[in-house]
């Protein structure tokens, strides 16, 4: 057992060292690598991926995991949890035939440029055969990975949000369907009146950058351990809790886009920053799940960043940076502007209220695909029909429809519902936090420090050393309850729209 | 043999993949990594370094190299050369006892902050015990690595410039001593008269950045395969020939510092960019030696960048960017300003004429250290005496003397002389190129394309697939001859100083 622990730790140390390569490569590729460098670099990354694969499936490592698993009651709590997950993971990897694994890796490399091209040229037909291959592989995957406890689409859902399956998500979306769809339809027919003149102005990037720096302090995004940079699409990435990086993208004709994407990514980042430092030397560092991560970014972006008190506190600074453009703009105008509800076609541009309806479309389609209740040849038609039904919009073309998201081209089926689940977590977490803390007063204090501290204590510090369900229960005192989310949305938008 | 080749290639592929990590880590650390991330990252890099060490000394790899070496006449020319070097390298690595290797790695990690602190606080005494340990290790190293062909300081010199030893360098520096020292002394006593008013102006960084972009085109520094960024000290780094990066540092009170450091680094970079692309998939990519690399940067910086015709061609652009500051400045003024000779204390700030005298000081000291003809306790005194002798300056303190360079703190003894050798190569190469090409006409054409093409054909494309001596002979038709360098300097500065 001592030897098993030694092999386990040494191998993990190596795997975590390889994470540095992947972290740096991803960051560099997205933010500054020269275009001509991609081919050579891909070759190197392929070699490293193979080394990682071999290391993760090395028989000595496998034996060590098995030994530790059999003796897990002798391990400390963190390691016990880790070993259960490590074993589950290894069993899964080993069920994929190596030649299928290589074939799928090749498909993943091929499909990405095809997808980008198809989206740009609005040409679903050219992309379809590739997508069908991905679906084919995923269906085979579900056969290989079937166990007594879990089968079908549940296997994929569990990979993004451990211990969640169709039963949980169906219940969740059922609540949204019943309570949110009619409310959102009603709100989206109303017009929100406010002084819109400032939204047509131009906002030079330099001033926006200065405000991002200001936000960094407000959001407690420690400059000693973070980098903020620009990229085509905003994202967060990190190497442990001492190197957390976000990107944003400034638009001169749209002041609020970069503000809210920055607050969103800083929410993700704060989670990583506040994980117990000791976990960096284990496999239990890092946020616990996609939904829990999204709960942190959405809590910051929507519940804090789009609140009245936030802008009562910070609009003056923004006006100082853009005195001409924002002259005479009131907090009420600004808060209304950042909370307008619109029936829309594109998920990533959706407002807080209708966002989950976009996700529902994707969840239902994915579920049908893997229960074979759908003709995958007809995906665009099915997509468009559901958009009409849930969002009341007519999809004009596939670019604004089934081609809009990259996820399926990365093989990520089962990912989408975590976006909504995360939003719903955030409402439940906010509710629990409000019992311990005067949140509005905290926001008004200038920085979110008291909120950050609460989140660290109740969620962040655990990293991934427990299941997300456990952490949610520890933090909020109860199991997941989607009604907090719907209650919050109905209350918020009723107030804004004066209902 | 077939199997040996397979193992050899597969291992090299892995080692080259690890190079990506080291490249990205170095770049990121120097340009943007958050300060708080260093500790965690160092741990990961240590794990990777150990993997690299184990891979490079793996018995299967060693056997493969030995087999290929025994059958080397059956290999192609590039591989033959590679195998000879690989074997030489492996034999050397294996002579270092593993515990000494680890101990020295630890010392290298310890000494750097001590050195930085000592330099800042001008405190040689606190640094001395560490430096003595480095020298001790290097002396032991010379005992381990002694062979029939090479012993003593020659072993270290050969590591930076293959096949060069004290015999070659002594001859070279003897020529400098006889011909250059008296000439430099004479020139440095003269005053160069020109309109200096513009040198006191302020030059905003934005304009300097624009000029760097302009220079990128002039110097054929392909934007598809390069990155230009800022850092504390300028440097060049690359991952093969498709990703070549340089940094610079802008000073608002000194226009020419960033210009010439950029041209210098682009010279290094152009070398890497123009290496035969096929060599990226071998171990023969990359510049062949320190001196050959320095010859490329100095040729660009000094022989091209500081020439009359260069500024006849490009001063108008610089004046366009700084119309007020450079109003009325003539090409003659500007060229004089960038070629002023000064007796100075700091090597990295030295002019072209006196630069090699700084190097000579270091070469002679290093030589004495490893022939035990020096009391290492008295390094500062010895340093100061030589500066008086060769450069005619009085060293006021160790910060401006023996503590100025980082090289010894990195264990790099034997490195310095390659700086001068590179400058001397560049004169010989320039002379050869001028037989094939009207260099002034090429510079006047706006970009250095014809010069870049000549260098690619005669030097760059070979990468490190031959010895530097061979490449120099192929490019110039003769063995190294230091008189080209001295002739060039005497002729150039006689003209500028009107002698």
PDB file of N, CA and C in Angstrom, chain A residues 236-307:
ATOM      1  N   UNK A 236     -11.589  31.664 -19.394  1.00  0.00           N
ATOM      2  CA  UNK A 236     -10.754  31.579 -18.192  1.00  0.00           C
ATOM      3  C   UNK A 236      -9.915  30.322 -18.286  1.00  0.00           C
ATOM      4  N   UNK A 237      -8.674  30.407 -17.855  1.00  0.00           N
ATOM      5  CA  UNK A 237      -7.838  29.207 -17.789  1.00  0.00           C
ATOM      6  C   UNK A 237      -6.914  29.359 -16.583  1.00  0.00           C
ATOM      7  N   UNK A 238      -6.415  28.267 -16.074  1.00  0.00           N
ATOM      8  CA  UNK A 238      -5.553  28.392 -14.901  1.00  0.00           C
ATOM      9  C   UNK A 238      -4.592  27.232 -14.761  1.00  0.00           C
ATOM     10  N   UNK A 239      -3.504  27.500 -14.035  1.00  0.00           N
ATOM     11  CA  UNK A 239      -2.539  26.471 -13.666  1.00  0.00           C
ATOM     12  C   UNK A 239      -2.490  26.511 -12.150  1.00  0.00           C
ATOM     13  N   UNK A 240      -3.325  25.713 -11.535  1.00  0.00           N
ATOM     14  CA  UNK A 240      -3.443  25.764 -10.081  1.00  0.00           C
ATOM     15  C   UNK A 240      -4.089  27.052  -9.627  1.00  0.00           C
ATOM     16  N   UNK A 241      -3.952  27.362  -8.347  1.00  0.00           N
ATOM     17  CA  UNK A 241      -4.624  28.550  -7.806  1.00  0.00           C
ATOM     18  C   UNK A 241      -3.709  29.757  -7.765  1.00  0.00           C
ATOM     19  N   UNK A 242      -2.477  29.623  -8.308  1.00  0.00           N
ATOM     20  CA  UNK A 242      -1.568  30.777  -8.269  1.00  0.00           C
ATOM     21  C   UNK A 242      -1.384  31.399  -9.645  1.00  0.00           C
ATOM     22  N   UNK A 243      -2.055  30.857 -10.651  1.00  0.00           N
ATOM     23  CA  UNK A 243      -1.935  31.426 -11.992  1.00  0.00           C
ATOM     24  C   UNK A 243      -3.281  31.287 -12.699  1.00  0.00           C
ATOM     25  N   UNK A 244      -4.085  32.316 -12.590  1.00  0.00           N
ATOM     26  CA  UNK A 244      -5.444  32.272 -13.118  1.00  0.00           C
ATOM     27  C   UNK A 244      -5.597  33.400 -14.144  1.00  0.00           C
ATOM     28  N   UNK A 245      -6.009  33.045 -15.347  1.00  0.00           N
ATOM     29  CA  UNK A 245      -6.010  34.034 -16.432  1.00  0.00           C
ATOM     30  C   UNK A 245      -7.374  34.128 -17.108  1.00  0.00           C
ATOM     31  N   UNK A 246      -7.759  35.353 -17.411  1.00  0.00           N
ATOM     32  CA  UNK A 246      -8.991  35.534 -18.161  1.00  0.00           C
ATOM     33  C   UNK A 246      -8.704  36.392 -19.391  1.00  0.00           C
ATOM     34  N   UNK A 247      -9.568  36.258 -20.370  1.00  0.00           N
ATOM     35  CA  UNK A 247      -9.484  37.169 -21.511  1.00  0.00           C
ATOM     36  C   UNK A 247     -10.823  37.851 -21.701  1.00  0.00           C
ATOM     37  N   UNK A 248     -10.773  38.947 -22.431  1.00  0.00           N
ATOM     38  CA  UNK A 248     -11.995  39.642 -22.781  1.00  0.00           C
ATOM     39  C   UNK A 248     -11.836  40.162 -24.206  1.00  0.00           C
ATOM     40  N   UNK A 249     -12.899  40.708 -24.738  1.00  0.00           N
ATOM     41  CA  UNK A 249     -12.828  41.257 -26.090  1.00  0.00           C
ATOM     42  C   UNK A 249     -13.575  42.584 -26.085  1.00  0.00           C
ATOM     43  N   UNK A 250     -12.883  43.661 -26.406  1.00  0.00           N
ATOM     44  CA  UNK A 250     -13.505  44.985 -26.359  1.00  0.00           C
ATOM     45  C   UNK A 250     -14.174  45.341 -27.680  1.00  0.00           C
ATOM     46  N   UNK A 251     -15.395  45.877 -27.568  1.00  0.00           N
ATOM     47  CA  UNK A 251     -16.109  46.374 -28.751  1.00  0.00           C
ATOM     48  C   UNK A 251     -16.356  47.859 -28.527  1.00  0.00           C
ATOM     49  N   UNK A 252     -15.885  48.689 -29.439  1.00  0.00           N
ATOM     50  CA  UNK A 252     -16.031  50.141 -29.225  1.00  0.00           C
ATOM     51  C   UNK A 252     -17.484  50.605 -29.322  1.00  0.00           C
ATOM     52  N   UNK A 253     -18.310  49.822 -30.026  1.00  0.00           N
ATOM     53  CA  UNK A 253     -19.707  50.231 -30.169  1.00  0.00           C
ATOM     54  C   UNK A 253     -20.614  49.561 -29.128  1.00  0.00           C
ATOM     55  N   UNK A 254     -20.008  48.844 -28.192  1.00  0.00           N
ATOM     56  CA  UNK A 254     -20.818  48.163 -27.182  1.00  0.00           C
ATOM     57  C   UNK A 254     -20.057  48.145 -25.856  1.00  0.00           C
ATOM     58  N   UNK A 255     -20.407  49.096 -24.998  1.00  0.00           N
ATOM     59  CA  UNK A 255     -19.692  49.254 -23.727  1.00  0.00           C
ATOM     60  C   UNK A 255     -19.876  48.059 -22.808  1.00  0.00           C
ATOM     61  N   UNK A 256     -21.093  47.491 -22.780  1.00  0.00           N
ATOM     62  CA  UNK A 256     -21.374  46.518 -21.710  1.00  0.00           C
ATOM     63  C   UNK A 256     -20.887  45.106 -22.010  1.00  0.00           C
ATOM     64  N   UNK A 257     -20.615  44.809 -23.272  1.00  0.00           N
ATOM     65  CA  UNK A 257     -20.182  43.459 -23.615  1.00  0.00           C
ATOM     66  C   UNK A 257     -18.927  43.062 -22.828  1.00  0.00           C
ATOM     67  N   UNK A 258     -17.884  43.863 -22.903  1.00  0.00           N
ATOM     68  CA  UNK A 258     -16.622  43.521 -22.215  1.00  0.00           C
ATOM     69  C   UNK A 258     -16.769  43.604 -20.697  1.00  0.00           C
ATOM     70  N   UNK A 259     -17.595  44.524 -20.217  1.00  0.00           N
ATOM     71  CA  UNK A 259     -17.784  44.638 -18.762  1.00  0.00           C
ATOM     72  C   UNK A 259     -18.340  43.340 -18.195  1.00  0.00           C
ATOM     73  N   UNK A 260     -19.415  42.849 -18.808  1.00  0.00           N
ATOM     74  CA  UNK A 260     -20.038  41.646 -18.237  1.00  0.00           C
ATOM     75  C   UNK A 260     -19.269  40.377 -18.548  1.00  0.00           C
ATOM     76  N   UNK A 261     -18.577  40.352 -19.692  1.00  0.00           N
ATOM     77  CA  UNK A 261     -17.765  39.160 -19.922  1.00  0.00           C
ATOM     78  C   UNK A 261     -16.602  39.145 -18.930  1.00  0.00           C
ATOM     79  N   UNK A 262     -16.069  40.322 -18.601  1.00  0.00           N
ATOM     80  CA  UNK A 262     -14.979  40.357 -17.609  1.00  0.00           C
ATOM     81  C   UNK A 262     -15.466  39.910 -16.234  1.00  0.00           C
ATOM     82  N   UNK A 263     -16.615  40.433 -15.819  1.00  0.00           N
ATOM     83  CA  UNK A 263     -17.139  40.040 -14.494  1.00  0.00           C
ATOM     84  C   UNK A 263     -17.418  38.535 -14.470  1.00  0.00           C
ATOM     85  N   UNK A 264     -17.972  38.028 -15.574  1.00  0.00           N
ATOM     86  CA  UNK A 264     -18.259  36.595 -15.697  1.00  0.00           C
ATOM     87  C   UNK A 264     -16.967  35.771 -15.536  1.00  0.00           C
ATOM     88  N   UNK A 265     -15.968  36.113 -16.319  1.00  0.00           N
ATOM     89  CA  UNK A 265     -14.724  35.329 -16.278  1.00  0.00           C
ATOM     90  C   UNK A 265     -14.023  35.506 -14.925  1.00  0.00           C
ATOM     91  N   UNK A 266     -14.118  36.695 -14.336  1.00  0.00           N
ATOM     92  CA  UNK A 266     -13.520  36.874 -13.007  1.00  0.00           C
ATOM     93  C   UNK A 266     -14.241  36.007 -11.969  1.00  0.00           C
ATOM     94  N   UNK A 267     -15.507  35.751 -12.184  1.00  0.00           N
ATOM     95  CA  UNK A 267     -16.239  34.841 -11.303  1.00  0.00           C
ATOM     96  C   UNK A 267     -15.683  33.425 -11.388  1.00  0.00           C
ATOM     97  N   UNK A 268     -15.454  32.975 -12.630  1.00  0.00           N
ATOM     98  CA  UNK A 268     -14.791  31.674 -12.809  1.00  0.00           C
ATOM     99  C   UNK A 268     -13.422  31.700 -12.133  1.00  0.00           C
ATOM    100  N   UNK A 269     -12.698  32.790 -12.397  1.00  0.00           N
ATOM    101  CA  UNK A 269     -11.326  32.896 -11.908  1.00  0.00           C
ATOM    102  C   UNK A 269     -11.237  32.920 -10.395  1.00  0.00           C
ATOM    103  N   UNK A 270     -12.157  33.654  -9.772  1.00  0.00           N
ATOM    104  CA  UNK A 270     -12.141  33.761  -8.306  1.00  0.00           C
ATOM    105  C   UNK A 270     -12.301  32.387  -7.661  1.00  0.00           C
ATOM    106  N   UNK A 271     -13.141  31.562  -8.278  1.00  0.00           N
ATOM    107  CA  UNK A 271     -13.322  30.191  -7.800  1.00  0.00           C
ATOM    108  C   UNK A 271     -11.954  29.499  -7.741  1.00  0.00           C
ATOM    109  N   UNK A 272     -11.225  29.528  -8.836  1.00  0.00           N
ATOM    110  CA  UNK A 272      -9.917  28.849  -8.870  1.00  0.00           C
ATOM    111  C   UNK A 272      -8.929  29.481  -7.894  1.00  0.00           C
ATOM    112  N   UNK A 273      -8.962  30.810  -7.792  1.00  0.00           N
ATOM    113  CA  UNK A 273      -8.030  31.511  -6.890  1.00  0.00           C
ATOM    114  C   UNK A 273      -8.227  31.113  -5.434  1.00  0.00           C
ATOM    115  N   UNK A 274      -9.468  30.802  -5.081  1.00  0.00           N
ATOM    116  CA  UNK A 274      -9.782  30.595  -3.667  1.00  0.00           C
ATOM    117  C   UNK A 274      -9.834  29.127  -3.246  1.00  0.00           C
ATOM    118  N   UNK A 275      -9.433  28.246  -4.156  1.00  0.00           N
ATOM    119  CA  UNK A 275      -9.362  26.839  -3.766  1.00  0.00           C
ATOM    120  C   UNK A 275      -8.181  26.666  -2.806  1.00  0.00           C
ATOM    121  N   UNK A 276      -8.367  25.818  -1.830  1.00  0.00           N
ATOM    122  CA  UNK A 276      -7.313  25.562  -0.840  1.00  0.00           C
ATOM    123  C   UNK A 276      -5.990  25.259  -1.553  1.00  0.00           C
ATOM    124  N   UNK A 277      -4.995  26.064  -1.250  1.00  0.00           N
ATOM    125  CA  UNK A 277      -3.711  25.972  -1.927  1.00  0.00           C
ATOM    126  C   UNK A 277      -3.103  24.574  -1.848  1.00  0.00           C
ATOM    127  N   UNK A 278      -3.338  23.903  -0.740  1.00  0.00           N
ATOM    128  CA  UNK A 278      -2.758  22.562  -0.557  1.00  0.00           C
ATOM    129  C   UNK A 278      -3.242  21.588  -1.640  1.00  0.00           C
ATOM    130  N   UNK A 279      -4.449  21.821  -2.145  1.00  0.00           N
ATOM    131  CA  UNK A 279      -5.009  20.903  -3.143  1.00  0.00           C
ATOM    132  C   UNK A 279      -4.270  20.984  -4.481  1.00  0.00           C
ATOM    133  N   UNK A 280      -3.474  22.052  -4.694  1.00  0.00           N
ATOM    134  CA  UNK A 280      -2.670  22.144  -5.919  1.00  0.00           C
ATOM    135  C   UNK A 280      -1.689  20.983  -6.045  1.00  0.00           C
ATOM    136  N   UNK A 281      -1.344  20.394  -4.906  1.00  0.00           N
ATOM    137  CA  UNK A 281      -0.407  19.267  -4.938  1.00  0.00           C
ATOM    138  C   UNK A 281      -1.145  17.931  -4.894  1.00  0.00           C
ATOM    139  N   UNK A 282      -2.435  17.961  -5.187  1.00  0.00           N
ATOM    140  CA  UNK A 282      -3.231  16.726  -5.278  1.00  0.00           C
ATOM    141  C   UNK A 282      -3.986  16.761  -6.605  1.00  0.00           C
ATOM    142  N   UNK A 283      -4.796  15.749  -6.837  1.00  0.00           N
ATOM    143  CA  UNK A 283      -5.659  15.780  -8.024  1.00  0.00           C
ATOM    144  C   UNK A 283      -7.023  16.383  -7.702  1.00  0.00           C
ATOM    145  N   UNK A 284      -7.170  16.959  -6.524  1.00  0.00           N
ATOM    146  CA  UNK A 284      -8.453  17.518  -6.117  1.00  0.00           C
ATOM    147  C   UNK A 284      -8.489  19.044  -6.198  1.00  0.00           C
ATOM    148  N   UNK A 285      -7.477  19.629  -6.849  1.00  0.00           N
ATOM    149  CA  UNK A 285      -7.532  21.066  -7.106  1.00  0.00           C
ATOM    150  C   UNK A 285      -8.498  21.317  -8.248  1.00  0.00           C
ATOM    151  N   UNK A 286      -8.809  22.571  -8.523  1.00  0.00           N
ATOM    152  CA  UNK A 286      -9.695  22.878  -9.654  1.00  0.00           C
ATOM    153  C   UNK A 286     -11.145  22.824  -9.251  1.00  0.00           C
ATOM    154  N   UNK A 287     -11.981  23.603  -9.949  1.00  0.00           N
ATOM    155  CA  UNK A 287     -13.419  23.624  -9.677  1.00  0.00           C
ATOM    156  C   UNK A 287     -14.016  22.239  -9.833  1.00  0.00           C
ATOM    157  N   UNK A 288     -15.081  21.972  -9.080  1.00  0.00           N
ATOM    158  CA  UNK A 288     -15.584  20.602  -8.980  1.00  0.00           C
ATOM    159  C   UNK A 288     -16.362  20.131 -10.198  1.00  0.00           C
ATOM    160  N   UNK A 289     -17.078  21.044 -10.880  1.00  0.00           N
ATOM    161  CA  UNK A 289     -17.887  20.606 -12.021  1.00  0.00           C
ATOM    162  C   UNK A 289     -18.215  21.800 -12.895  1.00  0.00           C
ATOM    163  N   UNK A 290     -18.722  21.543 -14.074  1.00  0.00           N
ATOM    164  CA  UNK A 290     -19.075  22.613 -15.006  1.00  0.00           C
ATOM    165  C   UNK A 290     -20.162  23.501 -14.411  1.00  0.00           C
ATOM    166  N   UNK A 291     -21.183  22.875 -13.820  1.00  0.00           N
ATOM    167  CA  UNK A 291     -22.303  23.668 -13.303  1.00  0.00           C
ATOM    168  C   UNK A 291     -21.865  24.510 -12.109  1.00  0.00           C
ATOM    169  N   UNK A 292     -21.047  23.929 -11.224  1.00  0.00           N
ATOM    170  CA  UNK A 292     -20.603  24.710 -10.071  1.00  0.00           C
ATOM    171  C   UNK A 292     -19.748  25.875 -10.543  1.00  0.00           C
ATOM    172  N   UNK A 293     -18.926  25.630 -11.554  1.00  0.00           N
ATOM    173  CA  UNK A 293     -18.118  26.722 -12.099  1.00  0.00           C
ATOM    174  C   UNK A 293     -19.014  27.819 -12.667  1.00  0.00           C
ATOM    175  N   UNK A 294     -19.977  27.393 -13.441  1.00  0.00           N
ATOM    176  CA  UNK A 294     -20.877  28.361 -14.073  1.00  0.00           C
ATOM    177  C   UNK A 294     -21.701  29.100 -13.013  1.00  0.00           C
ATOM    178  N   UNK A 295     -21.975  28.434 -11.921  1.00  0.00           N
ATOM    179  CA  UNK A 295     -22.733  29.119 -10.864  1.00  0.00           C
ATOM    180  C   UNK A 295     -21.931  30.304 -10.330  1.00  0.00           C
ATOM    181  N   UNK A 296     -20.623  30.161 -10.270  1.00  0.00           N
ATOM    182  CA  UNK A 296     -19.778  31.225  -9.738  1.00  0.00           C
ATOM    183  C   UNK A 296     -19.666  32.396 -10.714  1.00  0.00           C
ATOM    184  N   UNK A 297     -19.561  32.079 -12.000  1.00  0.00           N
ATOM    185  CA  UNK A 297     -19.453  33.159 -12.981  1.00  0.00           C
ATOM    186  C   UNK A 297     -20.790  33.885 -13.131  1.00  0.00           C
ATOM    187  N   UNK A 298     -21.881  33.148 -13.083  1.00  0.00           N
ATOM    188  CA  UNK A 298     -23.198  33.768 -13.294  1.00  0.00           C
ATOM    189  C   UNK A 298     -23.658  34.527 -12.051  1.00  0.00           C
ATOM    190  N   UNK A 299     -23.279  34.011 -10.896  1.00  0.00           N
ATOM    191  CA  UNK A 299     -23.599  34.751  -9.680  1.00  0.00           C
ATOM    192  C   UNK A 299     -22.957  36.143  -9.751  1.00  0.00           C
ATOM    193  N   UNK A 300     -21.681  36.167 -10.155  1.00  0.00           N
ATOM    194  CA  UNK A 300     -20.983  37.451 -10.256  1.00  0.00           C
ATOM    195  C   UNK A 300     -21.560  38.303 -11.379  1.00  0.00           C
ATOM    196  N   UNK A 301     -21.743  37.699 -12.540  1.00  0.00           N
ATOM    197  CA  UNK A 301     -22.189  38.480 -13.695  1.00  0.00           C
ATOM    198  C   UNK A 301     -23.617  38.999 -13.505  1.00  0.00           C
ATOM    199  N   UNK A 302     -24.533  38.107 -13.188  1.00  0.00           N
ATOM    200  CA  UNK A 302     -25.945  38.482 -13.210  1.00  0.00           C
ATOM    201  C   UNK A 302     -26.484  38.978 -11.879  1.00  0.00           C
ATOM    202  N   UNK A 303     -26.242  38.213 -10.832  1.00  0.00           N
ATOM    203  CA  UNK A 303     -26.881  38.550  -9.561  1.00  0.00           C
ATOM    204  C   UNK A 303     -26.177  39.725  -8.904  1.00  0.00           C
ATOM    205  N   UNK A 304     -24.850  39.783  -9.072  1.00  0.00           N
ATOM    206  CA  UNK A 304     -24.124  40.919  -8.492  1.00  0.00           C
ATOM    207  C   UNK A 304     -23.917  42.014  -9.536  1.00  0.00           C
ATOM    208  N   UNK A 305     -23.322  41.647 -10.669  1.00  0.00           N
ATOM    209  CA  UNK A 305     -22.936  42.647 -11.663  1.00  0.00           C
ATOM    210  C   UNK A 305     -24.097  43.390 -12.319  1.00  0.00           C
ATOM    211  N   UNK A 306     -25.250  42.767 -12.437  1.00  0.00           N
ATOM    212  CA  UNK A 306     -26.384  43.449 -13.080  1.00  0.00           C
ATOM    213  C   UNK A 306     -27.364  44.022 -12.045  1.00  0.00           C
ATOM    214  N   UNK A 307     -26.899  44.103 -10.784  1.00  0.00           N
ATOM    215  CA  UNK A 307     -27.817  44.587  -9.753  1.00  0.00           C
ATOM    216  C   UNK A 307     -27.802  46.110  -9.679  1.00  0.00           C
TER     217      UNK A 307
END
